[in-house]
Amino acid sequence: MGLFNRKSNKSSADTESVSSKVSRTTSNLQSPPPNKTMNGFSSFSGPSMADIALPPPPDPKLDPAGYLRSIHAVRDRSRLVHQKARRNQLAHFEVDIAKLDETAAYIVSIIKRDFAPEYHIIPPHGRWQHFEVGGRLRIDQLLTSWPSKVDAQERTRRLIDLFLVSVLLDAGAGTRWSYTSKESGKTYRRSEGLAVASLEMFKAGYFSGDPTEPYQVNAAGLNRLSPGQLAIGLQHSEANPLAGLDGRAGLLARLGEALENSKYFGSSCRPGNMLDYLLSHPSTQTSTVPVVTIPTLWTVLTDGLASIWPESRTQVAGISLGDAWPCSSMPSPPQAQPWEGIVPFHKLTQWLCYSLMAPMTRLLHVQFAGVDLLTGLPEYRNGGLLIDTGLVTLKPADTKRGIDAYHNNAMVRGQPSMEVVPLFSAEDDVVVEWRALTIGFLDDLLIEVNRLLKLEGPDKLSLAQMLEAGSWKGGRELAEVSRPNTKQPPIMILSDGTVF
């Protein structure tokens, strides 16, 4: 299951040859030459950020639900699974820790291929880059198309509107779906296809309740957006099926209701109005440029959007936790409290944080304190990288169970039936453990990647930069080489469109 030898005794020369082979094979997937005007994205922190006090998380003994919904809990709780992974004591995966160096070397080969020696221009992971698929600077073109009377704050609100909806639509598209741009006629797939589709829908006013103001997202627009209209906008059909369409439609409908919270989204019920809330928040410092804390942004997204997640998700004391799941590798009763067996990920909320910071930083020079609280995204590209490089391997019993599930699913019309891989639902213990170990190993890999690149001090890559230029991209490229027909990850996940 992958290009990398499972044995640990490969020489460093062999490791380099594998990386070179993959780089040559996937040369068509290389990033376009970086746009040097993107330098503003390369850092969200300044030299004084360490002096800014960050609010602590809720006390888990007093408010376990509040703690598990916090950004602090994601790394704190997944660390317990990571510790077991380092000892090769996981329930579902074997870990070959000697492969960590080889995995880091592969990531470095991807980063060097696309950015050497100008590592400082690598943008942090975010939705902005997906809009630029094919080397076309669509967001810059969108900004240029607006008249000068639209000031910088309103431009930022509009981009927040767009990016938030686009991220929420950015779950796995499936292996058969594609989107043909109405503007260029070119066809795109997966995350980039969803980005281009959401942008063109935004420009056409799909998400606005005011036909004279198409460039916005508001409650009125989402409340009138039917599943059928969404299907048309995303070009979904029986011959071009988008996985989880109903889940996405439900998510947007619930977003319309959530936007009626005027505390965060103002009287016009727009995501972009969170900008005004953030800039006026007591924790925001404005001595030279605005400095917003990540916990403040996180509170807006978790509290303001709490109602959009399906009610079937994990709950504590009747409070829905969102993207958080029980995991057998976590502590369990009677030695621990019930909440301690849950590991939170909040992947889409973290993806929103990474993505929404970009327009605020680029257009208004807003800086963010506490960015290091965010983790690597626990999704199938980053996690798939760990499997395809041999760092982790699904155990035989789980492999058989997943393969049986794949064959059963393949009997459903329209489902993939080639390049067989284990299949599980998003709440399966295999997937939860996989996602938790991914967070910890991404932290490990960042240290090793910076060491191999010989980057020190302020020149070190941030986690967000490694995700963008290395691990996420590398996971996708390995999938395309290992499974060229479907390009799917080494474990297939049945998604409802609200997790991945």
mmCIF file of N, CA and C in Angstrom, residues 165-264:
data_model
loop_
_atom_site.group_PDB
_atom_site.id
_atom_site.type_symbol
_atom_site.label_atom_id
_atom_site.label_comp_id
_atom_site.label_asym_id
_atom_site.label_seq_id
_atom_site.Cartn_x
_atom_site.Cartn_y
_atom_site.Cartn_z
ATOM 1 N N VAL A 165 -17.820 30.100 3.410
ATOM 2 C CA VAL A 165 -18.693 29.173 2.682
ATOM 3 C C VAL A 165 -17.866 28.162 1.899
ATOM 4 N N SER A 166 -16.790 28.621 1.289
ATOM 5 C CA SER A 166 -15.966 27.731 0.491
ATOM 6 C C SER A 166 -15.323 26.646 1.342
ATOM 7 N N VAL A 167 -14.878 27.003 2.546
ATOM 8 C CA VAL A 167 -14.292 26.003 3.436
ATOM 9 C C VAL A 167 -15.340 24.995 3.882
ATOM 10 N N LEU A 168 -16.534 25.466 4.210
ATOM 11 C CA LEU A 168 -17.576 24.545 4.648
ATOM 12 C C LEU A 168 -18.009 23.600 3.530
ATOM 13 N N LEU A 169 -17.857 24.020 2.298
ATOM 14 C CA LEU A 169 -18.165 23.135 1.165
ATOM 15 C C LEU A 169 -16.999 22.207 0.836
ATOM 16 N N ASP A 170 -15.846 22.440 1.475
ATOM 17 C CA ASP A 170 -14.614 21.736 1.104
ATOM 18 C C ASP A 170 -14.440 20.435 1.861
ATOM 19 N N ALA A 171 -15.433 19.565 1.804
ATOM 20 C CA ALA A 171 -15.245 18.189 2.260
ATOM 21 C C ALA A 171 -14.863 17.347 1.047
ATOM 22 N N GLY A 172 -14.468 16.101 1.289
ATOM 23 C CA GLY A 172 -14.047 15.238 0.186
ATOM 24 C C GLY A 172 -15.092 15.174 -0.918
ATOM 25 N N ALA A 173 -14.668 15.431 -2.135
ATOM 26 C CA ALA A 173 -15.599 15.490 -3.258
ATOM 27 C C ALA A 173 -15.900 14.132 -3.853
ATOM 28 N N GLY A 174 -15.103 13.117 -3.516
ATOM 29 C CA GLY A 174 -15.256 11.811 -4.148
ATOM 30 C C GLY A 174 -14.393 11.706 -5.389
ATOM 31 N N THR A 175 -14.308 10.511 -5.925
ATOM 32 C CA THR A 175 -13.379 10.242 -7.022
ATOM 33 C C THR A 175 -13.967 10.510 -8.401
ATOM 34 N N ARG A 176 -15.268 10.734 -8.493
ATOM 35 C CA ARG A 176 -15.899 10.864 -9.816
ATOM 36 C C ARG A 176 -16.321 12.283 -10.157
ATOM 37 N N TRP A 177 -16.284 13.182 -9.174
ATOM 38 C CA TRP A 177 -16.810 14.531 -9.395
ATOM 39 C C TRP A 177 -15.738 15.454 -9.971
ATOM 40 N N SER A 178 -16.179 16.361 -10.816
ATOM 41 C CA SER A 178 -15.310 17.436 -11.308
ATOM 42 C C SER A 178 -16.170 18.661 -11.572
ATOM 43 N N TYR A 179 -15.514 19.796 -11.711
ATOM 44 C CA TYR A 179 -16.220 21.055 -11.978
ATOM 45 C C TYR A 179 -15.577 21.729 -13.176
ATOM 46 N N THR A 180 -16.400 22.104 -14.141
ATOM 47 C CA THR A 180 -15.922 22.823 -15.322
ATOM 48 C C THR A 180 -16.239 24.298 -15.164
ATOM 49 N N SER A 181 -15.194 25.104 -15.114
ATOM 50 C CA SER A 181 -15.362 26.536 -14.894
ATOM 51 C C SER A 181 -16.171 27.171 -16.011
ATOM 52 N N LYS A 182 -17.147 27.971 -15.620
ATOM 53 C CA LYS A 182 -17.945 28.701 -16.607
ATOM 54 C C LYS A 182 -17.157 29.852 -17.212
ATOM 55 N N GLU A 183 -16.080 30.258 -16.542
ATOM 56 C CA GLU A 183 -15.295 31.389 -17.012
ATOM 57 C C GLU A 183 -14.167 30.971 -17.948
ATOM 58 N N SER A 184 -13.514 29.854 -17.636
ATOM 59 C CA SER A 184 -12.359 29.441 -18.449
ATOM 60 C C SER A 184 -12.606 28.192 -19.269
ATOM 61 N N GLY A 185 -13.635 27.426 -18.902
ATOM 62 C CA GLY A 185 -13.899 26.165 -19.593
ATOM 63 C C GLY A 185 -13.004 25.029 -19.124
ATOM 64 N N LYS A 186 -12.107 25.298 -18.190
ATOM 65 C CA LYS A 186 -11.207 24.261 -17.691
ATOM 66 C C LYS A 186 -11.893 23.470 -16.579
ATOM 67 N N THR A 187 -11.465 22.227 -16.445
ATOM 68 C CA THR A 187 -12.084 21.318 -15.484
ATOM 69 C C THR A 187 -11.146 21.091 -14.304
ATOM 70 N N TYR A 188 -11.715 21.134 -13.101
ATOM 71 C CA TYR A 188 -10.956 20.952 -11.875
ATOM 72 C C TYR A 188 -11.654 19.930 -10.993
ATOM 73 N N ARG A 189 -10.864 19.298 -10.120
ATOM 74 C CA ARG A 189 -11.381 18.258 -9.250
ATOM 75 C C ARG A 189 -11.067 18.581 -7.790
ATOM 76 N N ARG A 190 -11.673 17.838 -6.914
ATOM 77 C CA ARG A 190 -11.367 17.836 -5.488
ATOM 78 C C ARG A 190 -11.418 19.246 -4.883
ATOM 79 N N SER A 191 -10.477 19.566 -3.986
ATOM 80 C CA SER A 191 -10.551 20.833 -3.260
ATOM 81 C C SER A 191 -10.504 22.033 -4.183
ATOM 82 N N GLU A 192 -9.645 21.972 -5.210
ATOM 83 C CA GLU A 192 -9.553 23.097 -6.139
ATOM 84 C C GLU A 192 -10.834 23.253 -6.945
ATOM 85 N N GLY A 193 -11.449 22.135 -7.323
ATOM 86 C CA GLY A 193 -12.715 22.216 -8.038
ATOM 87 C C GLY A 193 -13.801 22.850 -7.190
ATOM 88 N N LEU A 194 -13.856 22.460 -5.915
ATOM 89 C CA LEU A 194 -14.838 23.056 -5.008
ATOM 90 C C LEU A 194 -14.547 24.531 -4.766
ATOM 91 N N ALA A 195 -13.262 24.907 -4.743
ATOM 92 C CA ALA A 195 -12.910 26.314 -4.569
ATOM 93 C C ALA A 195 -13.399 27.143 -5.750
ATOM 94 N N VAL A 196 -13.096 26.692 -6.961
ATOM 95 C CA VAL A 196 -13.512 27.433 -8.154
ATOM 96 C C VAL A 196 -15.036 27.473 -8.251
ATOM 97 N N ALA A 197 -15.681 26.348 -7.941
ATOM 98 C CA ALA A 197 -17.146 26.307 -7.990
ATOM 99 C C ALA A 197 -17.754 27.293 -7.002
ATOM 100 N N SER A 198 -17.252 27.299 -5.766
ATOM 101 C CA SER A 198 -17.810 28.200 -4.761
ATOM 102 C C SER A 198 -17.553 29.659 -5.119
ATOM 103 N N LEU A 199 -16.404 29.951 -5.718
ATOM 104 C CA LEU A 199 -16.112 31.322 -6.132
ATOM 105 C C LEU A 199 -17.077 31.775 -7.225
ATOM 106 N N GLU A 200 -17.300 30.935 -8.205
ATOM 107 C CA GLU A 200 -18.206 31.321 -9.289
ATOM 108 C C GLU A 200 -19.645 31.422 -8.799
ATOM 109 N N MET A 201 -20.032 30.580 -7.849
ATOM 110 C CA MET A 201 -21.359 30.703 -7.252
ATOM 111 C C MET A 201 -21.476 32.006 -6.455
ATOM 112 N N PHE A 202 -20.413 32.351 -5.733
ATOM 113 C CA PHE A 202 -20.378 33.596 -4.968
ATOM 114 C C PHE A 202 -20.563 34.800 -5.896
ATOM 115 N N LYS A 203 -19.831 34.806 -6.993
ATOM 116 C CA LYS A 203 -19.916 35.922 -7.932
ATOM 117 C C LYS A 203 -21.286 35.997 -8.600
ATOM 118 N N ALA A 204 -21.950 34.849 -8.712
ATOM 119 C CA ALA A 204 -23.277 34.818 -9.324
ATOM 120 C C ALA A 204 -24.385 35.124 -8.322
ATOM 121 N N GLY A 205 -24.038 35.335 -7.045
ATOM 122 C CA GLY A 205 -25.043 35.712 -6.050
ATOM 123 C C GLY A 205 -25.805 34.562 -5.433
ATOM 124 N N TYR A 206 -25.299 33.339 -5.558
ATOM 125 C CA TYR A 206 -26.000 32.187 -4.995
ATOM 126 C C TYR A 206 -26.232 32.319 -3.499
ATOM 127 N N PHE A 207 -25.311 32.941 -2.790
ATOM 128 C CA PHE A 207 -25.353 32.958 -1.329
ATOM 129 C C PHE A 207 -25.869 34.282 -0.758
ATOM 130 N N SER A 208 -26.278 35.200 -1.615
ATOM 131 C CA SER A 208 -26.746 36.510 -1.178
ATOM 132 C C SER A 208 -28.268 36.602 -1.297
ATOM 133 N N GLY A 209 -28.874 37.232 -0.298
ATOM 134 C CA GLY A 209 -30.317 37.444 -0.351
ATOM 135 C C GLY A 209 -30.702 38.722 -1.062
ATOM 136 N N ASP A 210 -29.728 39.491 -1.565
ATOM 137 C CA ASP A 210 -29.982 40.754 -2.239
ATOM 138 C C ASP A 210 -29.422 40.680 -3.659
ATOM 139 N N PRO A 211 -30.292 40.609 -4.667
ATOM 140 C CA PRO A 211 -29.799 40.484 -6.049
ATOM 141 C C PRO A 211 -28.964 41.669 -6.507
ATOM 142 N N THR A 212 -29.070 42.815 -5.817
ATOM 143 C CA THR A 212 -28.256 43.971 -6.199
ATOM 144 C C THR A 212 -26.873 43.934 -5.545
ATOM 145 N N GLU A 213 -26.673 42.999 -4.598
ATOM 146 C CA GLU A 213 -25.389 42.858 -3.907
ATOM 147 C C GLU A 213 -24.968 41.391 -3.933
ATOM 148 N N PRO A 214 -24.501 40.903 -5.082
ATOM 149 C CA PRO A 214 -24.174 39.478 -5.173
ATOM 150 C C PRO A 214 -22.958 39.065 -4.364
ATOM 151 N N TYR A 215 -22.025 40.000 -4.135
ATOM 152 C CA TYR A 215 -20.744 39.638 -3.519
ATOM 153 C C TYR A 215 -20.827 39.595 -1.995
ATOM 154 N N GLN A 216 -21.715 38.777 -1.503
ATOM 155 C CA GLN A 216 -21.832 38.617 -0.062
ATOM 156 C C GLN A 216 -22.514 37.282 0.233
ATOM 157 N N VAL A 217 -22.348 36.853 1.470
ATOM 158 C CA VAL A 217 -23.059 35.687 1.997
ATOM 159 C C VAL A 217 -23.862 36.183 3.179
ATOM 160 N N ASN A 218 -25.140 35.902 3.199
ATOM 161 C CA ASN A 218 -25.944 36.292 4.357
ATOM 162 C C ASN A 218 -27.016 35.247 4.629
ATOM 163 N N ALA A 219 -27.668 35.404 5.777
ATOM 164 C CA ALA A 219 -28.664 34.425 6.197
ATOM 165 C C ALA A 219 -29.794 34.318 5.184
ATOM 166 N N ALA A 220 -30.228 35.452 4.658
ATOM 167 C CA ALA A 220 -31.344 35.428 3.707
ATOM 168 C C ALA A 220 -30.993 34.625 2.466
ATOM 169 N N GLY A 221 -29.764 34.786 1.981
ATOM 170 C CA GLY A 221 -29.362 34.044 0.794
ATOM 171 C C GLY A 221 -29.265 32.550 1.044
ATOM 172 N N LEU A 222 -28.706 32.166 2.181
ATOM 173 C CA LEU A 222 -28.570 30.739 2.476
ATOM 174 C C LEU A 222 -29.924 30.111 2.785
ATOM 175 N N ASN A 223 -30.812 30.872 3.392
ATOM 176 C CA ASN A 223 -32.133 30.331 3.719
ATOM 177 C C ASN A 223 -32.951 30.018 2.467
ATOM 178 N N ARG A 224 -32.681 30.713 1.374
ATOM 179 C CA ARG A 224 -33.436 30.436 0.152
ATOM 180 C C ARG A 224 -32.689 29.517 -0.805
ATOM 181 N N LEU A 225 -31.481 29.105 -0.437
ATOM 182 C CA LEU A 225 -30.696 28.220 -1.293
ATOM 183 C C LEU A 225 -31.148 26.776 -1.080
ATOM 184 N N SER A 226 -31.780 26.198 -2.072
ATOM 185 C CA SER A 226 -32.293 24.833 -1.951
ATOM 186 C C SER A 226 -31.212 23.818 -2.316
ATOM 187 N N PRO A 227 -31.364 22.566 -1.869
ATOM 188 C CA PRO A 227 -30.421 21.520 -2.278
ATOM 189 C C PRO A 227 -30.315 21.392 -3.792
ATOM 190 N N GLY A 228 -31.441 21.594 -4.488
ATOM 191 C CA GLY A 228 -31.420 21.522 -5.947
ATOM 192 C C GLY A 228 -30.576 22.628 -6.565
ATOM 193 N N GLN A 229 -30.695 23.842 -6.019
ATOM 194 C CA GLN A 229 -29.882 24.950 -6.521
ATOM 195 C C GLN A 229 -28.402 24.729 -6.234
ATOM 196 N N LEU A 230 -28.111 24.188 -5.053
ATOM 197 C CA LEU A 230 -26.721 23.887 -4.731
ATOM 198 C C LEU A 230 -26.168 22.842 -5.685
ATOM 199 N N ALA A 231 -26.978 21.844 -5.995
ATOM 200 C CA ALA A 231 -26.547 20.804 -6.935
ATOM 201 C C ALA A 231 -26.244 21.393 -8.305
ATOM 202 N N ILE A 232 -27.074 22.330 -8.736
ATOM 203 C CA ILE A 232 -26.839 22.980 -10.031
ATOM 204 C C ILE A 232 -25.543 23.786 -9.990
ATOM 205 N N GLY A 233 -25.362 24.556 -8.921
ATOM 206 C CA GLY A 233 -24.172 25.381 -8.811
ATOM 207 C C GLY A 233 -22.889 24.572 -8.779
ATOM 208 N N LEU A 234 -22.949 23.401 -8.154
ATOM 209 C CA LEU A 234 -21.778 22.534 -8.049
ATOM 210 C C LEU A 234 -21.705 21.503 -9.169
ATOM 211 N N GLN A 235 -22.625 21.587 -10.119
ATOM 212 C CA GLN A 235 -22.647 20.698 -11.287
ATOM 213 C C GLN A 235 -22.790 19.237 -10.897
ATOM 214 N N HIS A 236 -23.474 18.982 -9.799
ATOM 215 C CA HIS A 236 -23.732 17.615 -9.358
ATOM 216 C C HIS A 236 -24.791 16.968 -10.243
ATOM 217 N N SER A 237 -24.549 15.739 -10.626
ATOM 218 C CA SER A 237 -25.527 14.972 -11.403
ATOM 219 C C SER A 237 -25.242 13.494 -11.209
ATOM 220 N N GLU A 238 -26.103 12.662 -11.753
ATOM 221 C CA GLU A 238 -25.887 11.219 -11.646
ATOM 222 C C GLU A 238 -24.578 10.811 -12.317
ATOM 223 N N ALA A 239 -24.247 11.488 -13.396
ATOM 224 C CA ALA A 239 -23.003 11.176 -14.105
ATOM 225 C C ALA A 239 -21.792 11.876 -13.498
ATOM 226 N N ASN A 240 -22.046 12.890 -12.664
ATOM 227 C CA ASN A 240 -20.961 13.662 -12.051
ATOM 228 C C ASN A 240 -21.287 13.864 -10.570
ATOM 229 N N PRO A 241 -21.307 12.759 -9.799
ATOM 230 C CA PRO A 241 -21.801 12.843 -8.420
ATOM 231 C C PRO A 241 -20.788 13.454 -7.459
ATOM 232 N N LEU A 242 -21.248 14.401 -6.661
ATOM 233 C CA LEU A 242 -20.447 15.001 -5.605
ATOM 234 C C LEU A 242 -20.775 14.292 -4.304
ATOM 235 N N ALA A 243 -19.787 13.679 -3.675
ATOM 236 C CA ALA A 243 -20.014 12.954 -2.427
ATOM 237 C C ALA A 243 -20.541 13.901 -1.356
ATOM 238 N N GLY A 244 -21.531 13.420 -0.595
ATOM 239 C CA GLY A 244 -22.019 14.184 0.547
ATOM 240 C C GLY A 244 -22.764 15.456 0.196
ATOM 241 N N LEU A 245 -23.430 15.509 -0.958
ATOM 242 C CA LEU A 245 -24.130 16.737 -1.347
ATOM 243 C C LEU A 245 -25.197 17.119 -0.325
ATOM 244 N N ASP A 246 -25.985 16.137 0.133
ATOM 245 C CA ASP A 246 -27.045 16.444 1.090
ATOM 246 C C ASP A 246 -26.470 16.992 2.388
ATOM 247 N N GLY A 247 -25.335 16.432 2.819
ATOM 248 C CA GLY A 247 -24.691 16.929 4.033
ATOM 249 C C GLY A 247 -24.241 18.370 3.875
ATOM 250 N N ARG A 248 -23.703 18.704 2.708
ATOM 251 C CA ARG A 248 -23.266 20.083 2.454
ATOM 252 C C ARG A 248 -24.462 21.032 2.433
ATOM 253 N N ALA A 249 -25.549 20.596 1.800
ATOM 254 C CA ALA A 249 -26.742 21.435 1.739
ATOM 255 C C ALA A 249 -27.284 21.699 3.143
ATOM 256 N N GLY A 250 -27.304 20.649 3.968
ATOM 257 C CA GLY A 250 -27.767 20.822 5.345
ATOM 258 C C GLY A 250 -26.865 21.746 6.142
ATOM 259 N N LEU A 251 -25.562 21.645 5.901
ATOM 260 C CA LEU A 251 -24.598 22.497 6.593
ATOM 261 C C LEU A 251 -24.841 23.964 6.258
ATOM 262 N N LEU A 252 -25.061 24.267 4.973
ATOM 263 C CA LEU A 252 -25.303 25.654 4.581
ATOM 264 C C LEU A 252 -26.639 26.162 5.117
ATOM 265 N N ALA A 253 -27.641 25.279 5.152
ATOM 266 C CA ALA A 253 -28.937 25.694 5.704
ATOM 267 C C ALA A 253 -28.796 26.059 7.178
ATOM 268 N N ARG A 254 -28.062 25.240 7.908
ATOM 269 C CA ARG A 254 -27.852 25.536 9.333
ATOM 270 C C ARG A 254 -26.952 26.761 9.517
ATOM 271 N N LEU A 255 -26.037 26.991 8.574
ATOM 272 C CA LEU A 255 -25.227 28.209 8.632
ATOM 273 C C LEU A 255 -26.113 29.435 8.515
ATOM 274 N N GLY A 256 -27.118 29.377 7.629
ATOM 275 C CA GLY A 256 -28.048 30.498 7.491
ATOM 276 C C GLY A 256 -28.708 30.848 8.805
ATOM 277 N N GLU A 257 -29.080 29.823 9.585
ATOM 278 C CA GLU A 257 -29.696 30.064 10.884
ATOM 279 C C GLU A 257 -28.674 30.632 11.872
ATOM 280 N N ALA A 258 -27.456 30.084 11.836
ATOM 281 C CA ALA A 258 -26.421 30.537 12.773
ATOM 282 C C ALA A 258 -26.053 31.997 12.550
ATOM 283 N N LEU A 259 -26.108 32.456 11.312
ATOM 284 C CA LEU A 259 -25.712 33.827 10.989
ATOM 285 C C LEU A 259 -26.667 34.870 11.558
ATOM 286 N N GLU A 260 -27.801 34.429 12.063
ATOM 287 C CA GLU A 260 -28.738 35.358 12.672
ATOM 288 C C GLU A 260 -28.291 35.793 14.073
ATOM 289 N N ASN A 261 -27.142 35.270 14.521
ATOM 290 C CA ASN A 261 -26.548 35.694 15.789
ATOM 291 C C ASN A 261 -25.852 37.033 15.573
ATOM 292 N N SER A 262 -26.516 38.106 15.945
ATOM 293 C CA SER A 262 -26.008 39.446 15.652
ATOM 294 C C SER A 262 -24.761 39.793 16.465
ATOM 295 N N LYS A 263 -24.524 39.091 17.578
ATOM 296 C CA LYS A 263 -23.336 39.364 18.386
ATOM 297 C C LYS A 263 -22.075 39.216 17.550
ATOM 298 N N TYR A 264 -22.008 38.164 16.763
ATOM 299 C CA TYR A 264 -20.816 37.894 15.953
ATOM 300 C C TYR A 264 -20.970 38.341 14.502
#
